[in-house]
PDB file of C-alpha atoms in Angstrom:
ATOM      1  CA  MET A   1      52.369  22.193   9.807  1.00 88.00           C
ATOM      2  CA  LYS A   2      54.749  24.745  11.326  1.00 91.00           C
ATOM      3  CA  TRP A   3      54.971  28.214   9.767  1.00 94.00           C
ATOM      4  CA  THR A   4      57.719  30.790  10.169  1.00 93.00           C
ATOM      5  CA  ALA A   5      56.721  34.165  11.610  1.00 93.00           C
ATOM      6  CA  ALA A   6      57.342  35.854   8.252  1.00 92.00           C
ATOM      7  CA  ALA A   7      55.150  33.310   6.450  1.00 92.00           C
ATOM      8  CA  GLU A   8      52.327  33.795   8.966  1.00 92.00           C
ATOM      9  CA  ALA A   9      52.524  37.570   8.568  1.00 92.00           C
ATOM     10  CA  ALA A  10      52.444  37.263   4.777  1.00 90.00           C
ATOM     11  CA  VAL A  11      49.381  35.002   4.626  1.00 88.00           C
ATOM     12  CA  LYS A  12      47.504  37.372   6.945  1.00 88.00           C
ATOM     13  CA  ARG A  13      47.817  40.028   4.246  1.00 86.00           C
ATOM     14  CA  VAL A  14      45.957  37.845   1.756  1.00 79.00           C
ATOM     15  CA  PRO A  15      42.304  38.985   1.363  1.00 72.00           C
ATOM     16  CA  PHE A  16      40.221  37.133   3.940  1.00 71.00           C
ATOM     17  CA  PHE A  17      37.785  35.663   1.404  1.00 67.00           C
ATOM     18  CA  VAL A  18      40.568  33.620  -0.257  1.00 70.00           C
ATOM     19  CA  ARG A  19      42.895  33.253   2.741  1.00 80.00           C
ATOM     20  CA  LYS A  20      41.750  29.737   3.631  1.00 78.00           C
ATOM     21  CA  ARG A  21      42.300  28.517   0.103  1.00 76.00           C
ATOM     22  CA  VAL A  22      45.723  30.141  -0.177  1.00 81.00           C
ATOM     23  CA  ARG A  23      46.827  28.794   3.206  1.00 86.00           C
ATOM     24  CA  ALA A  24      45.732  25.255   2.341  1.00 86.00           C
ATOM     25  CA  ARG A  25      47.495  25.466  -1.017  1.00 86.00           C
ATOM     26  CA  VAL A  26      50.719  26.756   0.546  1.00 90.00           C
ATOM     27  CA  GLU A  27      50.822  23.881   3.039  1.00 90.00           C
ATOM     28  CA  ALA A  28      50.037  21.277   0.395  1.00 90.00           C
ATOM     29  CA  GLU A  29      52.782  22.515  -1.927  1.00 90.00           C
ATOM     30  CA  ALA A  30      55.312  22.823   0.895  1.00 90.00           C
ATOM     31  CA  GLN A  31      54.578  19.258   2.047  1.00 91.00           C
ATOM     32  CA  ALA A  32      54.804  17.965  -1.521  1.00 90.00           C
ATOM     33  CA  ALA A  33      58.239  19.573  -1.767  1.00 88.00           C
ATOM     34  CA  GLY A  34      59.303  17.834   1.472  1.00 89.00           C
ATOM     35  CA  ARG A  35      59.774  21.020   3.470  1.00 90.00           C
ATOM     36  CA  PRO A  36      59.629  20.751   7.297  1.00 91.00           C
ATOM     37  CA  GLU A  37      57.981  24.172   7.653  1.00 93.00           C
ATOM     38  CA  VAL A  38      56.360  26.888   5.549  1.00 93.00           C
ATOM     39  CA  SER A  39      58.605  29.838   4.757  1.00 93.00           C
ATOM     40  CA  LEU A  40      57.933  33.274   3.302  1.00 92.00           C
ATOM     41  CA  ALA A  41      59.301  32.054  -0.042  1.00 91.00           C
ATOM     42  CA  ASP A  42      56.723  29.254  -0.075  1.00 90.00           C
ATOM     43  CA  VAL A  43      53.905  31.726   0.523  1.00 88.00           C
ATOM     44  CA  GLU A  44      55.065  34.104  -2.202  1.00 87.00           C
ATOM     45  CA  ALA A  45      55.564  31.339  -4.765  1.00 85.00           C
ATOM     46  CA  THR A  46      52.206  29.719  -4.114  1.00 81.00           C
ATOM     47  CA  GLN A  47      50.390  33.041  -4.046  1.00 77.00           C
ATOM     48  CA  ALA A  48      51.818  34.016  -7.428  1.00 76.00           C
ATOM     49  CA  ARG A  49      50.726  30.714  -8.982  1.00 71.00           C
ATOM     50  CA  TYR A  50      47.341  30.897  -7.288  1.00 68.00           C
ATOM     51  CA  LEU A  51      46.496  34.409  -8.486  1.00 63.00           C
ATOM     52  CA  SER A  52      47.681  33.776 -12.035  1.00 61.00           C
ATOM     53  CA  GLY A  53      45.439  30.723 -12.252  1.00 60.00           C
ATOM     54  CA  MET A  54      42.523  32.068 -10.241  1.00 57.00           C
ATOM     55  CA  HIS A  55      39.969  31.342 -12.961  1.00 61.00           C
ATOM     56  CA  SER A  56      40.668  27.620 -12.652  1.00 67.00           C
ATOM     57  CA  GLU A  57      39.762  27.718  -8.937  1.00 74.00           C
ATOM     58  CA  ILE A  58      36.317  29.247  -9.442  1.00 85.00           C
ATOM     59  CA  LYS A  59      33.360  26.922  -8.844  1.00 90.00           C
ATOM     60  CA  GLY A  60      30.565  29.521  -9.047  1.00 94.00           C
ATOM     61  CA  TYR A  61      29.783  29.736  -5.348  1.00 95.00           C
ATOM     62  CA  GLN A  62      31.354  29.919  -1.927  1.00 93.00           C
ATOM     63  CA  LEU A  63      29.735  28.083   0.977  1.00 94.00           C
ATOM     64  CA  GLU A  64      31.500  28.495   4.294  1.00 91.00           C
ATOM     65  CA  ALA A  65      30.954  27.841   7.990  1.00 90.00           C
ATOM     66  CA  CYS A  66      32.773  29.098  11.081  1.00 84.00           C
ATOM     67  CA  PHE A  67      33.960  25.686  12.243  1.00 74.00           C
ATOM     68  CA  GLY A  68      32.817  23.360   9.489  1.00 59.00           C
ATOM     69  CA  PRO A  69      32.016  19.717  10.344  1.00 58.00           C
ATOM     70  CA  SER A  70      33.562  20.033  13.821  1.00 67.00           C
ATOM     71  CA  GLY A  71      30.739  22.333  14.881  1.00 71.00           C
ATOM     72  CA  CYS A  72      30.650  25.572  16.854  1.00 77.00           C
ATOM     73  CA  PRO A  73      31.380  25.276  20.602  1.00 79.00           C
ATOM     74  CA  HIS A  74      28.731  27.962  21.241  1.00 85.00           C
ATOM     75  CA  ARG A  75      26.167  26.655  18.803  1.00 89.00           C
ATOM     76  CA  ALA A  76      22.547  27.683  19.188  1.00 92.00           C
ATOM     77  CA  ALA A  77      21.555  25.291  16.398  1.00 91.00           C
ATOM     78  CA  ASP A  78      23.276  22.353  14.705  1.00 91.00           C
ATOM     79  CA  SER A  79      23.661  23.311  11.041  1.00 92.00           C
ATOM     80  CA  THR A  80      25.459  20.143   9.900  1.00 91.00           C
ATOM     81  CA  ARG A  81      22.543  18.811   7.849  1.00 95.00           C
ATOM     82  CA  LEU A  82      21.541  22.273   6.633  1.00 96.00           C
ATOM     83  CA  PHE A  83      25.069  22.908   5.358  1.00 95.00           C
ATOM     84  CA  GLU A  84      24.975  19.663   3.364  1.00 95.00           C
ATOM     85  CA  ARG A  85      21.586  20.544   1.892  1.00 97.00           C
ATOM     86  CA  LEU A  86      22.763  24.013   0.874  1.00 98.00           C
ATOM     87  CA  GLU A  87      25.799  22.472  -0.831  1.00 97.00           C
ATOM     88  CA  THR A  88      23.468  20.215  -2.817  1.00 97.00           C
ATOM     89  CA  VAL A  89      21.268  23.165  -3.817  1.00 98.00           C
ATOM     90  CA  LEU A  90      24.245  25.250  -4.948  1.00 97.00           C
ATOM     91  CA  LYS A  91      25.764  22.420  -6.978  1.00 96.00           C
ATOM     92  CA  GLY A  92      22.404  21.765  -8.641  1.00 97.00           C
ATOM     93  CA  GLU A  93      22.115  25.380  -9.794  1.00 96.00           C
ATOM     94  CA  ASP A  94      25.267  25.124 -11.976  1.00 96.00           C
ATOM     95  CA  LEU A  95      26.336  28.636 -10.986  1.00 96.00           C
ATOM     96  CA  LEU A  96      29.716  28.137 -12.666  1.00 95.00           C
ATOM     97  CA  GLY A  97      28.079  27.526 -16.030  1.00 95.00           C
ATOM     98  CA  PHE A  98      25.731  30.445 -15.426  1.00 96.00           C
ATOM     99  CA  LEU A  99      28.598  32.843 -14.659  1.00 95.00           C
ATOM    100  CA  ARG A 100      30.590  31.688 -17.677  1.00 93.00           C
ATOM    101  CA  ARG A 101      27.631  32.611 -19.868  1.00 94.00           C
ATOM    102  CA  ARG A 102      27.193  36.005 -18.207  1.00 94.00           C
ATOM    103  CA  VAL A 103      30.728  37.268 -17.515  1.00 93.00           C
ATOM    104  CA  ALA A 104      33.094  38.337 -20.267  1.00 91.00           C
ATOM    105  CA  GLY A 105      36.683  37.204 -19.682  1.00 87.00           C
ATOM    106  CA  ASP A 106      38.095  35.174 -16.818  1.00 84.00           C
ATOM    107  CA  LEU A 107      35.982  34.627 -13.731  1.00 87.00           C
ATOM    108  CA  LYS A 108      37.252  35.908 -10.383  1.00 84.00           C
ATOM    109  CA  PHE A 109      36.308  35.091  -6.817  1.00 81.00           C
ATOM    110  CA  HIS A 110      34.179  38.200  -6.433  1.00 87.00           C
ATOM    111  CA  HIS A 111      31.843  36.807  -9.099  1.00 91.00           C
ATOM    112  CA  GLU A 112      30.895  33.815  -6.964  1.00 94.00           C
ATOM    113  CA  PHE A 113      27.615  33.642  -5.043  1.00 96.00           C
ATOM    114  CA  ARG A 114      28.463  33.591  -1.335  1.00 96.00           C
ATOM    115  CA  ILE A 115      26.604  31.872   1.483  1.00 97.00           C
ATOM    116  CA  THR A 116      27.942  31.481   4.987  1.00 96.00           C
ATOM    117  CA  VAL A 117      26.590  29.607   7.988  1.00 95.00           C
ATOM    118  CA  ALA A 118      27.255  30.434  11.633  1.00 94.00           C
ATOM    119  CA  ASP A 119      25.946  28.183  14.389  1.00 93.00           C
ATOM    120  CA  CYS A 120      25.876  30.973  16.973  1.00 93.00           C
ATOM    121  CA  SER A 121      25.327  34.715  17.217  1.00 93.00           C
ATOM    122  CA  ASN A 122      29.084  35.394  17.375  1.00 92.00           C
ATOM    123  CA  ALA A 123      28.851  34.953  13.599  1.00 91.00           C
ATOM    124  CA  CYS A 124      32.573  34.302  13.036  1.00 88.00           C
ATOM    125  CA  SER A 125      31.889  33.496   9.366  1.00 88.00           C
ATOM    126  CA  GLN A 126      30.828  37.123   8.724  1.00 92.00           C
ATOM    127  CA  PRO A 127      27.268  36.559   7.462  1.00 95.00           C
ATOM    128  CA  GLN A 128      26.612  40.301   7.499  1.00 96.00           C
ATOM    129  CA  ILE A 129      28.731  40.825   4.368  1.00 95.00           C
ATOM    130  CA  LYS A 130      27.719  37.783   2.325  1.00 96.00           C
ATOM    131  CA  ASP A 131      24.970  37.373  -0.256  1.00 97.00           C
ATOM    132  CA  ILE A 132      23.152  35.136   2.222  1.00 98.00           C
ATOM    133  CA  GLY A 133      24.107  34.720   5.867  1.00 98.00           C
ATOM    134  CA  VAL A 134      22.597  32.053   8.120  1.00 97.00           C
ATOM    135  CA  ILE A 135      22.963  32.268  11.909  1.00 97.00           C
ATOM    136  CA  GLY A 136      21.884  29.614  14.414  1.00 96.00           C
ATOM    137  CA  ALA A 137      19.241  30.822  16.865  1.00 96.00           C
ATOM    138  CA  CYS A 138      17.676  29.617  20.091  1.00 96.00           C
ATOM    139  CA  LEU A 139      14.771  31.709  21.340  1.00 95.00           C
ATOM    140  CA  PRO A 140      14.552  31.620  25.166  1.00 96.00           C
ATOM    141  CA  VAL A 141      11.171  31.425  26.883  1.00 96.00           C
ATOM    142  CA  VAL A 142      10.181  31.549  30.544  1.00 95.00           C
ATOM    143  CA  THR A 143       8.528  28.341  31.803  1.00 95.00           C
ATOM    144  CA  ASP A 144       6.434  27.635  34.900  1.00 94.00           C
ATOM    145  CA  GLU A 145       9.400  26.085  36.699  1.00 95.00           C
ATOM    146  CA  PRO A 146      10.280  28.076  39.858  1.00 93.00           C
ATOM    147  CA  CYS A 147      13.344  30.294  39.560  1.00 93.00           C
ATOM    148  CA  SER A 148      16.086  29.885  42.157  1.00 93.00           C
ATOM    149  CA  ARG A 149      17.218  33.480  41.501  1.00 92.00           C
ATOM    150  CA  CYS A 150      20.802  32.326  41.060  1.00 93.00           C
ATOM    151  CA  GLU A 151      21.305  34.985  38.352  1.00 92.00           C
ATOM    152  CA  ALA A 152      23.311  32.601  36.186  1.00 95.00           C
ATOM    153  CA  CYS A 153      21.245  33.694  33.191  1.00 95.00           C
ATOM    154  CA  VAL A 154      21.927  37.374  33.879  1.00 94.00           C
ATOM    155  CA  GLY A 155      25.651  36.700  34.048  1.00 95.00           C
ATOM    156  CA  ALA A 156      25.618  34.655  30.840  1.00 95.00           C
ATOM    157  CA  CYS A 157      23.824  37.273  28.748  1.00 95.00           C
ATOM    158  CA  ALA A 158      26.299  39.572  27.010  1.00 94.00           C
ATOM    159  CA  GLU A 159      23.465  41.793  25.755  1.00 95.00           C
ATOM    160  CA  ASN A 160      21.912  42.667  29.136  1.00 95.00           C
ATOM    161  CA  ALA A 161      18.652  41.282  27.785  1.00 96.00           C
ATOM    162  CA  LEU A 162      17.652  39.645  31.088  1.00 94.00           C
ATOM    163  CA  ALA A 163      16.397  41.249  34.276  1.00 91.00           C
ATOM    164  CA  LEU A 164      15.957  39.537  37.630  1.00 89.00           C
ATOM    165  CA  ASP A 165      15.108  41.877  40.479  1.00 78.00           C
ATOM    166  CA  SER A 166      12.464  42.428  43.144  1.00 75.00           C
ATOM    167  CA  LYS A 167       9.890  43.165  40.456  1.00 73.00           C
ATOM    168  CA  HIS A 168      10.333  39.792  38.758  1.00 71.00           C
ATOM    169  CA  GLU A 169       9.816  36.333  40.263  1.00 82.00           C
ATOM    170  CA  SER A 170      11.318  34.879  37.080  1.00 88.00           C
ATOM    171  CA  PRO A 171      13.739  36.357  34.538  1.00 92.00           C
ATOM    172  CA  ALA A 172      12.271  39.034  32.272  1.00 93.00           C
ATOM    173  CA  ILE A 173      13.513  38.913  28.677  1.00 95.00           C
ATOM    174  CA  ASP A 174      13.912  42.089  26.635  1.00 95.00           C
ATOM    175  CA  PRO A 175      13.202  40.966  23.025  1.00 93.00           C
ATOM    176  CA  ALA A 176      14.783  44.126  21.623  1.00 94.00           C
ATOM    177  CA  ARG A 177      18.143  43.164  23.142  1.00 95.00           C
ATOM    178  CA  CYS A 178      18.008  39.374  22.862  1.00 96.00           C
ATOM    179  CA  LEU A 179      20.137  37.913  20.041  1.00 95.00           C
ATOM    180  CA  THR A 180      18.672  34.398  20.484  1.00 96.00           C
ATOM    181  CA  CYS A 181      22.081  32.918  21.286  1.00 95.00           C
ATOM    182  CA  GLY A 182      20.596  30.532  23.860  1.00 95.00           C
ATOM    183  CA  ASP A 183      23.384  31.033  26.410  1.00 95.00           C
ATOM    184  CA  CYS A 184      20.873  31.796  29.150  1.00 96.00           C
ATOM    185  CA  VAL A 185      19.023  28.544  28.450  1.00 96.00           C
ATOM    186  CA  THR A 186      22.245  26.571  28.667  1.00 94.00           C
ATOM    187  CA  VAL A 187      23.196  27.863  32.121  1.00 96.00           C
ATOM    188  CA  CYS A 188      19.737  27.841  33.756  1.00 96.00           C
ATOM    189  CA  PRO A 189      19.848  25.088  36.441  1.00 96.00           C
ATOM    190  CA  THR A 190      16.100  24.980  37.158  1.00 96.00           C
ATOM    191  CA  GLY A 191      14.572  24.880  33.680  1.00 95.00           C
ATOM    192  CA  THR A 192      12.946  28.253  34.274  1.00 96.00           C
ATOM    193  CA  LEU A 193      14.412  29.271  30.933  1.00 96.00           C
ATOM    194  CA  ALA A 194      13.974  26.873  28.033  1.00 96.00           C
ATOM    195  CA  ALA A 195      14.369  26.867  24.255  1.00 95.00           C
ATOM    196  CA  GLY A 196      11.114  28.065  22.753  1.00 92.00           C
ATOM    197  CA  ARG A 197      12.264  27.633  19.182  1.00 90.00           C
ATOM    198  CA  ARG A 198      15.525  26.598  17.586  1.00 93.00           C
ATOM    199  CA  GLY A 199      16.278  27.541  14.039  1.00 96.00           C
ATOM    200  CA  TYR A 200      18.081  30.173  12.022  1.00 97.00           C
ATOM    201  CA  ARG A 201      18.254  33.902  11.471  1.00 97.00           C
ATOM    202  CA  VAL A 202      18.725  34.727   7.786  1.00 98.00           C
ATOM    203  CA  GLN A 203      20.487  37.840   6.494  1.00 98.00           C
ATOM    204  CA  LEU A 204      20.341  38.904   2.854  1.00 98.00           C
ATOM    205  CA  GLY A 205      22.291  41.169   0.532  1.00 97.00           C
ATOM    206  CA  GLY A 206      25.580  41.963   2.256  1.00 97.00           C
ATOM    207  CA  ARG A 207      28.790  42.917   0.474  1.00 94.00           C
ATOM    208  CA  LEU A 208      32.211  44.525   0.866  1.00 89.00           C
ATOM    209  CA  GLY A 209      34.057  46.541  -1.762  1.00 86.00           C
ATOM    210  CA  ARG A 210      34.074  50.207  -2.655  1.00 88.00           C
ATOM    211  CA  HIS A 211      30.422  50.545  -1.738  1.00 91.00           C
ATOM    212  CA  PRO A 212      29.882  48.137   1.165  1.00 92.00           C
ATOM    213  CA  SER A 213      26.476  47.251   2.512  1.00 93.00           C
ATOM    214  CA  LEU A 214      25.453  45.159   5.505  1.00 96.00           C
ATOM    215  CA  ALA A 215      22.913  42.408   4.946  1.00 97.00           C
ATOM    216  CA  ARG A 216      19.317  42.844   6.142  1.00 97.00           C
ATOM    217  CA  GLU A 217      17.851  40.252   8.472  1.00 97.00           C
ATOM    218  CA  LEU A 218      14.457  38.674   7.953  1.00 97.00           C
ATOM    219  CA  PRO A 219      12.422  39.434  11.112  1.00 95.00           C
ATOM    220  CA  CYS A 220      11.854  35.838  12.201  1.00 95.00           C
ATOM    221  CA  ILE A 221      13.516  32.558  13.102  1.00 96.00           C
ATOM    222  CA  LEU A 222      13.266  30.003  10.291  1.00 97.00           C
ATOM    223  CA  ASP A 223      13.508  26.233  10.337  1.00 96.00           C
ATOM    224  CA  GLU A 224      15.753  24.194   8.036  1.00 97.00           C
ATOM    225  CA  GLU A 225      13.137  23.762   5.312  1.00 97.00           C
ATOM    226  CA  GLN A 226      12.406  27.468   5.269  1.00 97.00           C
ATOM    227  CA  VAL A 227      16.090  28.397   5.037  1.00 98.00           C
ATOM    228  CA  VAL A 228      16.537  26.115   2.030  1.00 98.00           C
ATOM    229  CA  ALA A 229      13.434  27.639   0.435  1.00 98.00           C
ATOM    230  CA  VAL A 230      14.741  31.181   1.007  1.00 98.00           C
ATOM    231  CA  VAL A 231      18.056  30.255  -0.603  1.00 98.00           C
ATOM    232  CA  ARG A 232      16.275  28.762  -3.613  1.00 98.00           C
ATOM    233  CA  ALA A 233      14.142  31.892  -3.971  1.00 98.00           C
ATOM    234  CA  CYS A 234      17.204  34.157  -3.814  1.00 98.00           C
ATOM    235  CA  LEU A 235      19.094  32.066  -6.367  1.00 98.00           C
ATOM    236  CA  HIS A 236      16.091  32.281  -8.680  1.00 98.00           C
ATOM    237  CA  LEU A 237      16.108  36.094  -8.387  1.00 97.00           C
ATOM    238  CA  TYR A 238      19.848  36.207  -8.907  1.00 97.00           C
ATOM    239  CA  LYS A 239      19.847  34.107 -12.079  1.00 97.00           C
ATOM    240  CA  GLU A 240      16.802  35.906 -13.440  1.00 96.00           C
ATOM    241  CA  ARG A 241      18.329  39.383 -13.076  1.00 96.00           C
ATOM    242  CA  SER A 242      22.106  39.011 -13.318  1.00 95.00           C
ATOM    243  CA  ARG A 243      23.524  40.117 -16.643  1.00 94.00           C
ATOM    244  CA  VAL A 244      27.276  40.548 -16.106  1.00 93.00           C
ATOM    245  CA  GLY A 245      27.946  38.759 -12.803  1.00 91.00           C
ATOM    246  CA  GLU A 246      26.738  41.516 -10.465  1.00 93.00           C
ATOM    247  CA  ARG A 247      26.677  40.852  -6.729  1.00 93.00           C
ATOM    248  CA  PHE A 248      23.337  39.663  -5.427  1.00 96.00           C
ATOM    249  CA  SER A 249      23.022  42.710  -3.164  1.00 95.00           C
ATOM    250  CA  ARG A 250      22.873  44.984  -6.221  1.00 95.00           C
ATOM    251  CA  LEU A 251      20.003  42.965  -7.671  1.00 96.00           C
ATOM    252  CA  PHE A 252      18.045  42.358  -4.464  1.00 97.00           C
ATOM    253  CA  GLN A 253      15.364  45.009  -4.036  1.00 96.00           C
ATOM    254  CA  GLU A 254      13.309  46.321  -1.126  1.00 96.00           C
ATOM    255  CA  SER A 255      10.204  44.703  -2.572  1.00 97.00           C
ATOM    256  CA  ASP A 256      12.014  41.336  -2.664  1.00 97.00           C
ATOM    257  CA  PHE A 257      12.829  41.623   1.029  1.00 97.00           C
ATOM    258  CA  ASP A 258       9.209  42.490   1.804  1.00 97.00           C
ATOM    259  CA  ASN A 259       7.935  39.570  -0.270  1.00 97.00           C
ATOM    260  CA  LEU A 260      10.222  37.097   1.496  1.00 97.00           C
ATOM    261  CA  THR A 261       9.202  38.502   4.864  1.00 97.00           C
ATOM    262  CA  ARG A 262       5.519  37.996   4.080  1.00 96.00           C
ATOM    263  CA  ARG A 263       6.119  34.553   2.626  1.00 95.00           C
ATOM    264  CA  PHE A 264       8.316  33.078   5.351  1.00 95.00           C
ATOM    265  CA  CYS A 265       7.753  35.096   8.513  1.00 94.00           C
ATOM    266  CA  ALA A 266       3.967  34.958   8.660  1.00 85.00           C
ATOM    267  CA  THR A 267       4.020  31.604  10.501  1.00 69.00           C
ATOM    268  CA  ALA A 268       7.505  31.861  12.046  1.00 62.00           C
ATOM    269  CA  VAL A 269       8.672  33.530  15.247  1.00 54.00           C
TER     270      VAL A 269
END
């Protein structure tokens, strides 16, 4: 649906974590009213109704992805099935009922438990500031296939994690720089670079607000089953410790991170 410039500018001022919901609501209400385009007045009217009735929009959790069912064009892993499984886990935990028992007064969006999934290392869904962030990963490995020295992999790597010079017959990968995006694997024409492991990076305990904190990343690549198990473990900690709807990052301790690392990274990459 077409938006006026003023309407677009107004919706961009809405906090990013509710912007999608507000935008969808504005369009739905404008269409229901038979308007050919969304105006500034539509945005202001919908926003006022939305904020006054915010408590009725709360479902206890937020689960988001960069591109949703359409998939990421740069995906390192296909998270379609994982996303569906995480939705099932979150619904089964009855986080809305839990928050209603813990929080005095109306619930607000900042009370919800937030998980976001990104299929590639660009991480458009901002996993670094969510309770749990999941990022698709493809770990490149060097095979025995002869390298043509075309340098396509070097050109594709935005992190300068690959070297191909007179000292190397095949590409040399710097693990400290590699973000496991898999771009080098995609462009390699000879199969010299291949996917050693596909899975997910998991980041825990991020938040914005007056005292922001970036999430910490488990030092391994996890498969789908492991990601679901990590999420279950974190939800268990959250429900066990939350008293007034605190953010997960304020409840998640250093020892919890260490325990999850030992539990899930011992047999992972």
